Amino acid sequence: MLRIAVQSKGRLFDDTMNLLNEADIKISSNKRTLLVQSSNFPIEVLYLRDDDIPQSVSKGVADIGIVGENEFIEKNKEADIIYHLGFSKCRLSLAIPKVENYKGVEWFNGKKIATSYPVILKKFLDEHNINAEIHIITGSVEISPGIGLADGIFDIVSSGSTLVSNNLQEVEVVMKSEAVLIANKNLDNDKREILDQMMFRIKAVRNAEDKKYVRMNAPKAHLKEIIDVLPGLKSPTIIPLADDEWCSVHTVLDEKRFWEIIGRLKAMGAQGILVTPIEKMIL
């Protein structure tokens, strides 16, 4: 049995549960229970505060964990990052009042900075030879300049709306973060085998994100040009049709370029274009 530590609430909890569900790892949604076993996979979920997850994995209380990379770096515990999961993205940034004229990181010399991430902040300040006072605070960091507690802040930024509502401007992005899967350094062979099975499922889910399976009828006279504009994983599948002048082309497209490519295919004579979402993709 493999034990995974996950955040007990919040956006990271929701994203983690969605990922496990997509990987067909069924977990009870009853968060009143600290430890819940999957009904169809050899894994049990331990619900914790996000800042407790790195230590729990490091100490072996949990075998693996899903946590924000920012929390993992801040806690500086002995564990391995196994995989970047691509969700719960944010950044750790320095911000100051909008009325201030910011010309560079030297602005922070002699200033007081409020933060919940003193380890990451100190490393950044040391690297830039900045002598600033770090004021550690938990929760509502963004109000610190407004009440005279600090000159600036160092905190998580997602959309930036919280900064705007507190009349702050983001001036330095120190670190970009996303959810990561971490593992204890001393997993035995049985647990590593379960982890490998879990990773196989997770990667299949992640590979399918923002991908579309596309089928179309294409005139053979323009087949080479059509194939040239298809950025599929490999060569597209070509299937003959009853009409010798036409064939069916099957491929996978990235959603980011989907409409651009579909427009070009239409201009080359492609017809009957059928688009299907992809749930899993095994590479």
XYZ file of N, CA and C in Angstrom:
849
model
N 0.843 -1.201 0.000
C 0.000 0.000 0.000
C 0.878 1.252 0.000
N 0.558 2.180 -0.903
C 1.294 3.433 -1.018
C 0.468 4.545 -0.382
N 1.077 5.366 0.456
C 0.356 6.457 1.121
C 0.749 7.791 0.498
N -0.265 8.543 0.065
C -0.031 9.846 -0.550
C -0.633 10.937 0.320
N 0.151 11.968 0.592
C -0.327 13.125 1.356
C -0.814 14.192 0.381
N -2.022 14.692 0.627
C -2.576 15.751 -0.220
C -3.156 16.840 0.666
N -3.267 18.018 0.093
C -3.832 19.155 0.825
C -5.291 18.877 1.166
N -5.697 19.214 2.377
C -7.034 18.859 2.863
C -8.145 19.757 2.336
N -7.804 20.917 1.766
C -8.824 21.808 1.230
C -8.169 22.803 0.277
N -9.013 23.550 -0.420
C -8.493 24.572 -1.324
C -8.372 24.109 -2.760
N -7.822 24.978 -3.598
C -7.721 24.704 -5.035
C -6.840 23.500 -5.318
N -5.746 23.353 -4.570
C -4.843 22.227 -4.795
C -5.534 20.907 -4.466
N -6.371 20.910 -3.432
C -7.154 19.713 -3.116
C -8.060 19.350 -4.291
N -8.787 20.332 -4.802
C -9.713 20.080 -5.910
C -8.975 19.550 -7.139
N -7.858 20.175 -7.482
C -7.096 19.747 -8.660
C -6.530 18.343 -8.479
N -6.074 18.035 -7.258
C -5.517 16.713 -6.989
C -6.587 15.633 -7.093
N -7.748 15.885 -6.508
C -8.835 14.905 -6.565
C -9.312 14.694 -8.004
N -9.332 15.774 -8.785
C -9.714 15.643 -10.194
C -8.710 14.774 -10.950
N -7.432 14.960 -10.655
C -6.396 14.161 -11.325
C -6.534 12.686 -10.967
N -6.699 12.390 -9.692
C -6.842 10.991 -9.263
C -8.088 10.366 -9.885
N -9.162 11.148 -9.970
C -10.388 10.644 -10.584
C -10.173 10.343 -12.063
N -9.471 11.249 -12.766
C -9.174 11.031 -14.185
C -8.299 9.793 -14.389
N -7.453 9.504 -13.398
C -6.590 8.318 -13.465
C -7.313 7.066 -12.969
N -8.613 7.186 -12.715
C -9.457 6.086 -12.239
C -8.944 5.511 -10.921
N -8.488 6.403 -10.042
C -8.141 6.025 -8.673
C -9.249 6.593 -7.787
N -10.119 5.722 -7.317
C -11.336 6.168 -6.630
C -11.058 6.399 -5.150
N -11.355 7.642 -4.706
C -11.138 8.048 -3.321
C -12.448 8.618 -2.768
N -12.826 8.223 -1.570
C -14.010 8.789 -0.938
C -13.820 10.282 -0.729
N -14.887 11.028 -0.917
C -14.810 12.486 -0.771
C -15.052 12.935 0.672
N -15.122 12.001 1.605
C -15.365 12.334 3.009
C -14.092 12.859 3.653
N -13.963 14.210 3.732
C -12.735 14.818 4.259
C -12.696 14.846 5.786
N -13.744 14.355 6.434
C -13.717 14.303 7.890
C -12.752 13.206 8.370
N -12.460 12.254 7.495
C -11.533 11.174 7.822
C -10.135 11.569 7.400
N -9.172 11.451 8.309
C -7.801 11.857 8.022
C -7.146 10.958 6.987
N -7.456 9.667 7.020
C -6.823 8.682 6.157
C -7.902 7.884 5.435
N -7.862 7.896 4.093
C -8.883 7.234 3.290
C -8.202 6.317 2.272
N -8.676 5.090 2.187
C -8.099 4.119 1.251
C -8.889 4.094 -0.047
N -8.170 3.986 -1.166
C -8.827 3.859 -2.463
C -9.557 2.522 -2.540
N -10.692 2.529 -3.236
C -11.482 1.308 -3.371
C -11.029 0.423 -4.516
N -10.134 0.946 -5.395
C -9.756 0.151 -6.569
C -8.282 0.233 -6.928
N -7.444 0.794 -6.009
C -6.021 0.941 -6.300
C -5.275 0.866 -4.962
N -4.084 0.261 -4.924
C -3.364 0.095 -3.644
C -2.732 1.387 -3.127
N -3.592 2.334 -2.813
C -3.120 3.632 -2.335
C -4.078 4.145 -1.266
N -3.553 4.870 -0.301
C -4.386 5.532 0.698
C -3.982 7.005 0.768
N -4.973 7.860 1.001
C -4.771 9.304 0.984
C -4.755 9.832 2.410
N -3.719 10.592 2.722
C -3.588 11.256 4.017
C -3.823 12.745 3.805
N -4.868 13.300 4.417
C -5.200 14.706 4.248
C -4.446 15.558 5.271
N -3.680 16.545 4.776
C -2.853 17.383 5.634
C -2.928 18.842 5.191
N -2.429 19.737 6.038
C -2.168 21.112 5.610
C -1.042 21.077 4.582
N -1.088 21.995 3.604
C -0.074 21.962 2.540
C 1.343 22.119 3.068
N 1.532 22.947 4.116
C 2.890 23.162 4.604
C 3.401 22.014 5.473
N 2.534 21.033 5.776
C 2.971 19.847 6.507
C 3.373 18.704 5.574
N 3.022 18.804 4.308
C 3.248 17.693 3.380
C 4.731 17.412 3.141
N 5.591 18.419 2.886
C 7.014 18.110 2.659
C 7.659 17.338 3.809
N 7.389 17.743 5.038
C 7.986 17.058 6.183
C 7.430 15.638 6.325
N 6.136 15.473 6.085
C 5.524 14.153 6.208
C 6.138 13.164 5.227
N 6.411 13.631 4.014
C 7.045 12.764 3.014
C 8.504 12.524 3.373
N 9.189 13.555 3.802
C 10.595 13.420 4.181
C 10.790 12.424 5.321
N 9.889 12.457 6.307
C 9.998 11.592 7.480
C 9.422 10.200 7.257
N 8.744 9.988 6.136
C 8.176 8.681 5.860
C 6.793 8.460 6.429
N 6.175 9.516 6.991
C 4.784 9.407 7.433
C 3.897 9.148 6.216
N 4.227 9.793 5.109
C 3.612 9.520 3.809
C 4.726 9.113 2.847
N 4.392 8.277 1.881
C 5.392 7.827 0.909
C 5.594 8.857 -0.200
N 4.508 9.458 -0.622
C 4.543 10.474 -1.673
C 3.590 11.597 -1.281
N 3.653 12.710 -2.000
C 2.754 13.814 -1.703
C 2.599 14.721 -2.907
N 1.479 15.412 -2.953
C 1.260 16.434 -3.979
C 1.181 17.771 -3.257
N 2.073 18.684 -3.630
C 2.211 19.952 -2.915
C 2.684 21.022 -3.892
N 2.432 22.272 -3.559
C 2.953 23.357 -4.373
C 4.473 23.372 -4.320
N 5.096 23.586 -5.474
C 6.564 23.616 -5.522
C 7.111 24.691 -4.592
N 6.376 25.798 -4.444
C 6.812 26.871 -3.549
C 6.905 26.388 -2.104
N 5.927 25.598 -1.660
C 5.961 25.062 -0.294
C 7.107 24.072 -0.132
N 7.332 23.258 -1.146
C 8.403 22.270 -1.077
C 9.765 22.948 -0.960
N 9.984 23.986 -1.770
C 11.263 24.699 -1.728
C 11.416 25.450 -0.411
N 10.333 26.048 0.064
C 10.385 26.818 1.304
C 10.720 25.929 2.503
N 10.117 24.772 2.579
C 10.339 23.885 3.729
C 11.700 23.204 3.675
N 12.259 23.048 2.468
C 13.622 22.533 2.297
C 13.817 21.183 2.999
N 12.897 20.253 2.749
C 12.980 18.927 3.333
C 13.558 17.925 2.340
N 14.107 16.839 2.862
C 14.726 15.807 2.027
C 13.656 14.937 1.373
N 13.427 15.158 0.093
C 12.495 14.359 -0.698
C 12.814 14.633 -2.166
N 12.310 13.784 -3.032
C 12.576 13.926 -4.465
C 11.344 14.450 -5.191
N 11.537 15.406 -6.090
C 10.459 15.811 -6.990
C 10.395 14.781 -8.114
N 9.267 14.085 -8.206
C 9.087 13.035 -9.201
C 8.515 13.575 -10.509
N 7.583 14.552 -10.391
C 6.862 14.980 -11.589
C 6.226 16.346 -11.359
N 6.333 17.206 -12.348
C 5.619 18.486 -12.337
C 4.246 18.248 -12.960
N 3.201 18.572 -12.211
C 1.848 18.154 -12.572
C 1.103 19.138 -13.469
N 1.580 20.372 -13.575
C 1.002 21.303 -14.547
C -0.250 22.033 -14.104
N -0.683 21.842 -12.849
C -1.853 22.590 -12.378
C -1.504 23.369 -11.115
N -2.475 24.159 -10.633
C -2.272 25.036 -9.468
C -1.049 25.934 -9.668
N -0.964 26.531 -10.840
C 0.181 27.383 -11.157
C 0.048 28.751 -10.497
N 1.167 29.269 -10.048
C 1.211 30.606 -9.455
C 2.654 31.092 -9.524
N 2.915 32.244 -8.933
C 4.277 32.760 -8.873
C 4.481 33.424 -7.520
N 5.713 33.452 -7.080
C 6.074 34.172 -5.857
C 6.726 35.476 -6.290
N 6.146 36.584 -5.863
C 6.591 37.881 -6.355
C 6.742 38.899 -5.234
N 7.599 39.862 -5.501
C 7.714 41.040 -4.640
C 6.756 42.108 -5.150
N 6.085 42.774 -4.222
C 5.153 43.834 -4.601
C 5.294 45.002 -3.636
N 5.047 46.192 -4.154
C 5.166 47.417 -3.359
C 3.969 48.318 -3.668
N 3.721 49.346 -2.857
C 2.604 50.264 -3.134
C 2.710 50.893 -4.526
N 1.574 51.078 -5.166
C 1.532 51.638 -6.513
C 2.144 53.033 -6.585
N 2.090 53.766 -5.494
C 2.576 55.149 -5.505
C 4.102 55.220 -5.559
N 4.767 54.094 -5.285
C 6.225 54.089 -5.276
C 6.788 54.032 -6.694
N 7.910 54.724 -6.897
C 8.597 54.712 -8.182
C 9.680 53.635 -8.139
N 9.417 52.521 -8.757
C 10.329 51.376 -8.672
C 11.280 51.363 -9.878
N 12.571 51.355 -9.599
C 13.560 51.359 -10.684
C 14.465 50.129 -10.669
N 14.270 49.245 -9.717
C 15.088 48.048 -9.651
C 15.076 47.456 -8.258
N 15.659 46.251 -8.154
C 15.611 45.523 -6.895
C 16.314 46.253 -5.756
N 17.198 47.202 -6.109
C 17.892 47.985 -5.075
C 16.917 48.800 -4.228
N 15.693 48.991 -4.726
C 14.672 49.723 -3.967
C 14.475 49.112 -2.581
N 14.674 47.791 -2.474
C 14.383 47.089 -1.225
C 15.495 47.221 -0.188
N 16.630 47.828 -0.530
C 17.680 48.045 0.464
C 17.157 48.882 1.627
N 17.322 48.367 2.837
C 16.878 49.080 4.021
C 15.388 49.040 4.274
N 14.643 48.306 3.444
C 13.194 48.233 3.595
C 12.792 46.992 4.411
N 11.533 46.998 4.848
C 10.957 45.848 5.561
C 9.991 45.137 4.627
N 10.145 43.810 4.499
C 9.312 43.019 3.589
C 8.534 41.980 4.395
N 7.225 41.960 4.238
C 6.371 40.982 4.908
C 6.180 39.767 4.008
N 6.263 38.570 4.591
C 6.144 37.359 3.784
C 5.831 36.147 4.636
N 5.300 35.120 3.986
C 5.152 33.798 4.597
C 6.214 32.844 4.064
N 7.110 33.361 3.214
C 8.136 32.533 2.582
C 9.521 33.136 2.824
N 9.972 33.161 4.059
C 11.255 33.820 4.375
C 12.479 33.123 3.774
N 12.436 31.796 3.621
C 13.600 31.066 3.099
C 13.859 31.437 1.648
N 12.812 31.387 0.828
C 12.955 31.724 -0.594
C 13.323 33.189 -0.752
N 12.697 34.047 0.038
C 12.979 35.481 -0.051
C 14.425 35.786 0.327
N 14.903 35.209 1.427
C 16.276 35.480 1.868
C 17.287 35.060 0.803
N 17.048 33.907 0.180
C 17.950 33.442 -0.868
C 18.001 34.447 -2.017
N 16.836 34.968 -2.406
C 16.782 35.950 -3.490
C 17.516 37.234 -3.098
N 17.265 37.714 -1.899
C 17.908 38.950 -1.444
C 19.427 38.779 -1.360
N 19.885 37.649 -0.849
C 21.326 37.391 -0.753
C 21.971 37.351 -2.131
N 21.272 36.737 -3.095
C 21.813 36.644 -4.454
C 21.957 38.020 -5.094
N 21.146 38.978 -4.666
C 21.177 40.320 -5.253
C 21.809 41.351 -4.307
N 22.445 40.850 -3.234
C 23.146 41.726 -2.275
C 22.237 42.824 -1.730
N 21.015 42.437 -1.402
C 20.035 43.374 -0.854
C 19.937 43.178 0.653
N 20.090 44.257 1.389
C 19.978 44.218 2.845
C 18.606 44.743 3.254
N 17.677 43.804 3.483
C 16.316 44.178 3.861
C 15.897 43.365 5.082
N 14.960 43.902 5.841
C 14.437 43.196 7.013
C 13.247 42.343 6.583
N 13.291 41.059 6.933
C 12.199 40.146 6.597
C 11.275 40.006 7.790
N 10.000 40.360 7.581
C 9.002 40.263 8.648
C 8.086 39.088 8.312
N 8.170 38.017 9.111
C 7.387 36.811 8.843
C 5.961 36.989 9.345
N 5.006 36.719 8.467
C 3.594 36.867 8.793
C 2.829 35.746 8.107
N 1.788 35.257 8.727
C 0.954 34.216 8.121
C -0.431 34.778 7.852
N -0.849 34.703 6.610
C -2.174 35.173 6.236
C -2.255 36.672 6.040
N -3.005 37.091 5.021
C -3.257 38.509 4.733
C -1.974 39.325 4.637
N -0.974 38.755 3.984
C 0.308 39.454 3.808
C 0.118 40.756 3.045
N -0.812 40.754 2.092
C -0.977 41.889 1.192
C -1.429 43.172 1.887
N -1.990 43.075 3.104
C -2.447 44.296 3.786
C -1.318 44.978 4.561
N -0.157 44.328 4.648
C 0.934 44.840 5.488
C 1.379 46.258 5.139
N 1.614 46.588 3.845
C 2.030 47.966 3.540
C 0.956 48.998 3.894
N -0.304 48.634 3.708
C -1.386 49.574 3.957
C -1.556 49.949 5.410
N -1.135 49.060 6.322
C -1.282 49.358 7.751
C 0.058 49.736 8.383
N 1.072 49.931 7.533
C 2.363 50.384 8.023
C 3.234 49.304 8.629
N 2.879 48.044 8.400
C 3.653 46.943 8.967
C 4.907 46.644 8.153
N 4.878 46.954 6.855
C 6.021 46.676 5.983
C 6.005 47.646 4.806
N 7.160 47.755 4.144
C 7.263 48.611 2.952
C 6.810 47.874 1.695
N 6.974 46.554 1.704
C 6.597 45.735 0.561
C 6.268 44.335 1.026
N 5.839 43.503 0.086
C 5.494 42.120 0.436
C 6.139 41.148 -0.545
N 6.250 39.911 -0.095
C 6.677 38.806 -0.953
C 5.659 37.697 -0.752
N 4.871 37.411 -1.807
C 3.743 36.502 -1.609
C 3.364 35.820 -2.918
N 2.438 34.869 -2.799
C 1.904 34.168 -3.968
C 1.036 35.118 -4.783
N 1.192 35.050 -6.099
C 0.349 35.816 -7.013
C -0.212 34.846 -8.047
N -1.520 34.875 -8.225
C -2.150 34.059 -9.272
C -2.657 34.968 -10.377
N -3.793 35.602 -10.144
C -4.341 36.526 -11.151
C -3.832 37.950 -10.957
N -3.410 38.278 -9.742
C -2.970 39.643 -9.457
C -4.071 40.539 -8.926
N -5.309 40.025 -8.854
C -6.439 40.853 -8.419
C -6.304 41.291 -6.962
N -5.716 40.424 -6.118
C -5.540 40.780 -4.706
C -4.582 41.953 -4.556
N -3.534 41.972 -5.376
C -2.600 43.096 -5.343
C -3.306 44.388 -5.747
N -4.072 44.312 -6.807
C -4.782 45.502 -7.300
C -5.719 46.046 -6.229
N -6.453 45.157 -5.566
C -7.419 45.606 -4.562
C -6.746 46.202 -3.328
N -5.450 45.933 -3.159
C -4.711 46.499 -2.030
C -3.725 47.579 -2.479
N -3.934 48.097 -3.707
C -3.125 49.188 -4.252
C -1.627 48.858 -4.285
N -1.338 47.617 -4.697
C 0.048 47.173 -4.807
C 0.395 46.893 -6.263
N 1.673 47.002 -6.579
C 2.173 46.670 -7.911
C 3.206 45.556 -7.801
N 3.107 44.595 -8.688
C 4.066 43.493 -8.729
C 5.325 43.977 -9.440
N 6.480 43.853 -8.784
C 7.698 44.433 -9.360
C 8.787 43.396 -9.674
N 8.771 42.260 -8.999
C 9.774 41.230 -9.271
C 9.131 39.845 -9.122
N 9.231 39.024 -10.178
C 8.815 37.623 -10.081
C 10.044 36.817 -9.674
N 9.998 36.252 -8.482
C 11.150 35.535 -7.933
C 11.118 34.062 -8.314
N 9.921 33.478 -8.357
C 9.810 32.041 -8.616
C 8.450 31.718 -9.216
N 8.446 30.836 -10.207
C 7.196 30.304 -10.738
C 6.974 28.918 -10.142
N 5.720 28.639 -9.802
C 5.429 27.413 -9.074
C 4.223 26.701 -9.676
N 4.170 25.398 -9.470
C 3.017 24.573 -9.819
C 2.998 23.376 -8.883
N 1.957 22.586 -8.946
C 1.887 21.394 -8.111
C 2.936 20.384 -8.567
N 3.582 19.753 -7.593
C 4.579 18.719 -7.903
C 4.268 17.465 -7.091
N 4.650 16.334 -7.654
C 4.560 15.065 -6.937
C 5.927 14.785 -6.338
N 5.986 14.653 -5.014
C 7.252 14.392 -4.332
C 7.207 13.005 -3.710
N 8.388 12.428 -3.484
C 8.463 11.070 -2.941
C 9.565 10.966 -1.903
N 9.351 10.103 -0.927
C 10.369 9.774 0.054
C 11.564 9.130 -0.651
N 12.750 9.434 -0.198
C 13.958 8.943 -0.859
C 14.201 7.450 -0.635
N 13.484 6.836 0.300
C 13.775 5.446 0.660
C 12.590 4.515 0.432
N 11.863 4.710 -0.646
C 10.753 3.825 -0.962
C 11.273 2.422 -1.275
N 10.580 1.403 -0.754
C 10.997 0.035 -1.079
C 10.488 -0.333 -2.474
N 10.889 -1.505 -2.948
C 10.577 -1.907 -4.322
C 9.073 -2.045 -4.562
N 8.350 -2.565 -3.576
C 6.905 -2.741 -3.751
C 6.209 -1.392 -3.919
N 6.612 -0.420 -3.117
C 5.987 0.904 -3.201
C 6.393 1.620 -4.484
N 7.617 1.414 -4.922
C 8.047 2.026 -6.188
C 7.270 1.436 -7.364
N 6.939 0.162 -7.275
C 6.152 -0.457 -8.339
C 4.751 0.144 -8.400
N 4.141 0.371 -7.221
C 2.831 1.019 -7.192
C 2.929 2.449 -7.719
N 4.007 3.154 -7.332
C 4.211 4.519 -7.815
C 4.353 4.536 -9.332
N 5.060 3.576 -9.888
C 5.216 3.490 -11.350
C 3.862 3.297 -12.030
N 3.018 2.447 -11.444
C 1.680 2.231 -12.006
C 0.854 3.516 -11.951
N 0.980 4.220 -10.844
C 0.257 5.479 -10.688
C 0.748 6.515 -11.689
N 2.068 6.603 -11.861
C 2.636 7.567 -12.797
C 2.233 7.256 -14.235
N 2.128 5.973 -14.572
C 1.681 5.583 -15.915
C 0.297 6.178 -16.196
N -0.588 6.103 -15.203
C -1.941 6.641 -15.371
C -1.931 8.166 -15.429
N -1.172 8.781 -14.531
C -1.132 10.248 -14.484
C -0.583 10.819 -15.787
N 0.476 10.217 -16.302
C 1.064 10.712 -17.555
C 0.102 10.542 -18.719
N -0.676 9.453 -18.713
C -1.659 9.256 -19.769
C -2.710 10.361 -19.742
N -3.110 10.780 -18.535
C -4.071 11.874 -18.388
C -3.445 13.188 -18.831
N -2.222 13.459 -18.381
C -1.550 14.719 -18.702
C -1.251 14.825 -20.197
N -0.879 13.721 -20.827
C -0.571 13.741 -22.258
C -1.777 14.127 -23.104
N -2.970 13.813 -22.590
C -4.189 14.079 -23.348
C -4.699 15.507 -23.178
N -4.156 16.244 -22.221
C -4.642 17.595 -21.963
C -4.417 18.500 -23.175
N -5.464 19.256 -23.518
C -5.405 20.220 -24.630
C -5.121 19.550 -25.965
N -5.506 18.289 -26.100
C -5.333 17.576 -27.365
C -6.696 17.190 -27.935
N -6.801 17.184 -29.266
C -8.028 16.789 -29.956
C -7.693 15.730 -31.005
N -8.555 14.722 -31.091
C -8.416 13.723 -32.143
C -9.250 14.183 -33.332
N -8.613 14.324 -34.493
C -9.260 14.912 -35.666
C -9.285 13.904 -36.812
N -10.475 13.739 -37.391
C -10.641 12.905 -38.594
C -11.243 13.764 -39.690
N -10.782 13.551 -40.907
C -11.283 14.362 -42.027
C -11.180 13.582 -43.325
N -12.003 13.963 -44.269
C -11.872 13.452 -45.629
C -11.024 14.433 -46.424
N -10.023 13.905 -47.128
C -9.074 14.776 -47.833
C -8.915 14.335 -49.283
N -8.875 15.305 -50.194
C -8.630 14.953 -51.601
C -7.177 14.499 -51.778
N -6.981 13.389 -52.446
C -5.623 12.860 -52.621
C -4.731 13.839 -53.384
N -5.333 14.679 -54.216
C -4.542 15.641 -54.987
C -3.830 16.638 -54.085
N -4.361 16.855 -52.867
C -3.760 17.809 -51.930
C -3.254 17.126 -50.658
N -3.115 15.801 -50.702
C -2.758 15.047 -49.500
C -1.402 15.457 -48.940
N -0.418 15.636 -49.806
C 0.919 15.997 -49.312
C 0.893 17.341 -48.595
N 0.198 18.342 -49.166
C 0.130 19.658 -48.523
C -0.590 19.574 -47.171
N -1.645 18.741 -47.111
C -2.394 18.586 -45.864
C -1.518 17.950 -44.789
N -0.792 16.914 -45.153
C 0.090 16.245 -44.193
C 1.166 17.200 -43.694
N 1.656 18.066 -44.562
C 2.734 19.000 -44.188
C 2.311 19.994 -43.116
N 1.013 20.320 -43.041
C 0.571 21.302 -42.039
C 0.091 20.646 -40.748
N 0.091 19.320 -40.703
C -0.380 18.618 -39.505
C 0.776 18.379 -38.541
N 0.764 19.029 -37.368
C 1.850 18.841 -36.395
C 1.532 17.732 -35.403
N 1.081 16.582 -35.887
C 0.693 15.489 -35.019
C 1.882 14.877 -34.301
N 1.579 13.937 -33.392
C 2.643 13.279 -32.635
C 3.574 12.525 -33.565
N 3.005 11.839 -34.533
C 3.775 11.139 -35.556
C 3.050 11.341 -36.884
N 3.434 10.571 -37.870
C 2.768 10.674 -39.162
C 1.288 10.351 -39.007
N 0.388 11.116 -39.643
C -1.042 10.850 -39.514
C -1.424 9.511 -40.133
N -2.561 8.991 -39.704
C -3.081 7.743 -40.268
C -3.874 8.068 -41.526
N -3.579 7.357 -42.606
C -4.266 7.562 -43.883
C -5.072 6.292 -44.192
N -6.374 6.460 -44.417
C -7.259 5.330 -44.685
C -7.938 5.547 -46.041
N -7.870 4.570 -46.948
C -8.519 4.730 -48.261
C -10.040 4.731 -48.138
N -10.701 5.438 -49.055
C -12.153 5.494 -49.101
C -12.645 4.829 -50.392
N -13.959 4.631 -50.489
C -14.528 4.008 -51.689
C -14.237 4.842 -52.932
N -14.232 6.161 -52.770
C -13.878 7.063 -53.866
C -12.358 7.130 -53.973
N -11.803 6.689 -55.080
C -10.341 6.612 -55.239
C -9.661 7.973 -55.169
N -10.400 9.052 -55.343
C -9.799 10.381 -55.332
C -9.742 10.988 -53.930
N -10.296 10.261 -52.941
C -10.351 10.778 -51.572
C -9.800 9.745 -50.593
N -9.373 10.235 -49.431
C -8.935 9.351 -48.354
C -9.335 9.979 -47.017
N -9.253 9.199 -45.973
C -9.555 9.700 -44.628
C -8.242 9.894 -43.869
N -8.083 11.047 -43.244
C -6.861 11.376 -42.503
C -7.205 11.507 -41.011
N -6.469 10.799 -40.178
C -6.672 10.845 -38.723
C -5.394 11.352 -38.062
N -5.539 12.303 -37.115
C -4.366 12.841 -36.431
C -4.766 13.442 -35.084
N -3.773 13.880 -34.337
C -3.991 14.546 -33.055
C -3.465 15.971 -33.153
N -4.287 16.937 -32.727
C -3.896 18.340 -32.784
C -3.890 18.952 -31.395
N -2.959 19.882 -31.196
C -2.921 20.668 -29.967
C -3.988 21.749 -30.061
N -4.760 21.900 -28.998
C -5.869 22.852 -29.016
C -5.410 24.295 -29.237
N -4.173 24.633 -28.827
C -3.679 25.992 -28.960
C -3.607 26.431 -30.416
N -3.344 25.482 -31.335
C -3.238 25.837 -32.756
C -4.388 25.259 -33.568
N -5.396 24.750 -32.887
C -6.460 24.002 -33.556
C -7.139 24.807 -34.663
N -7.666 25.986 -34.325
C -8.440 26.739 -35.319
C -7.580 27.236 -36.464
N -6.338 27.588 -36.165
C -5.430 28.013 -37.239
C -5.226 26.888 -38.255
N -4.991 25.676 -37.752
C -4.712 24.543 -38.627
C -5.971 24.097 -39.361
N -7.100 24.075 -38.666
C -8.351 23.660 -39.305
C -8.683 24.588 -40.468
N -8.454 25.886 -40.288
C -8.700 26.834 -41.372
C -7.862 26.540 -42.602
N -6.603 26.187 -42.381
C -5.722 25.870 -43.510
C -6.151 24.561 -44.191
N -6.599 23.591 -43.391
C -7.057 22.319 -43.964
C -8.300 22.523 -44.833
N -9.205 23.365 -44.352
C -10.404 23.656 -45.145
C -10.039 24.290 -46.477
N -9.068 25.199 -46.426
C -8.643 25.874 -47.656
C -8.013 24.899 -48.646
N -7.479 23.796 -48.158
C -6.854 22.785 -49.024
C -7.845 21.724 -49.488
N -9.113 21.888 -49.104
C -10.138 20.975 -49.607
C -10.596 19.913 -48.641
N -10.095 19.905 -47.399
C -10.531 18.903 -46.425
C -12.010 19.099 -46.114
N -12.742 17.992 -45.964
C -14.176 18.034 -45.703
C -14.534 17.057 -44.587
N -15.752 17.213 -44.073
C -16.247 16.266 -43.075
C -15.318 16.151 -41.874
N -14.811 17.279 -41.382
C -13.839 17.272 -40.275
C -14.572 16.969 -38.966
N -14.160 15.897 -38.307
C -14.766 15.457 -37.055
C -13.738 15.586 -35.936
N -14.117 16.273 -34.861
C -13.203 16.543 -33.745
C -13.722 15.850 -32.489
N -12.836 15.107 -31.826
C -13.209 14.349 -30.635
C -12.233 14.656 -29.501
N -12.737 14.952 -28.298
C -11.823 15.152 -27.162
C -11.136 13.853 -26.784
N -9.929 13.959 -26.206
C -9.143 12.802 -25.807
C -9.082 12.743 -24.291
N -9.448 11.624 -23.707
C -9.393 11.470 -22.257
C -8.029 11.001 -21.780
N -7.452 10.030 -22.469
C -6.155 9.470 -22.083
C -5.305 9.300 -23.340
N -3.988 9.425 -23.178
C -3.098 9.209 -24.312
C -1.851 8.473 -23.823
N -1.629 7.277 -24.336
C -0.478 6.472 -23.966
C 0.596 6.659 -25.033
N 1.722 7.209 -24.644
C 2.795 7.460 -25.608
C 3.813 6.328 -25.589
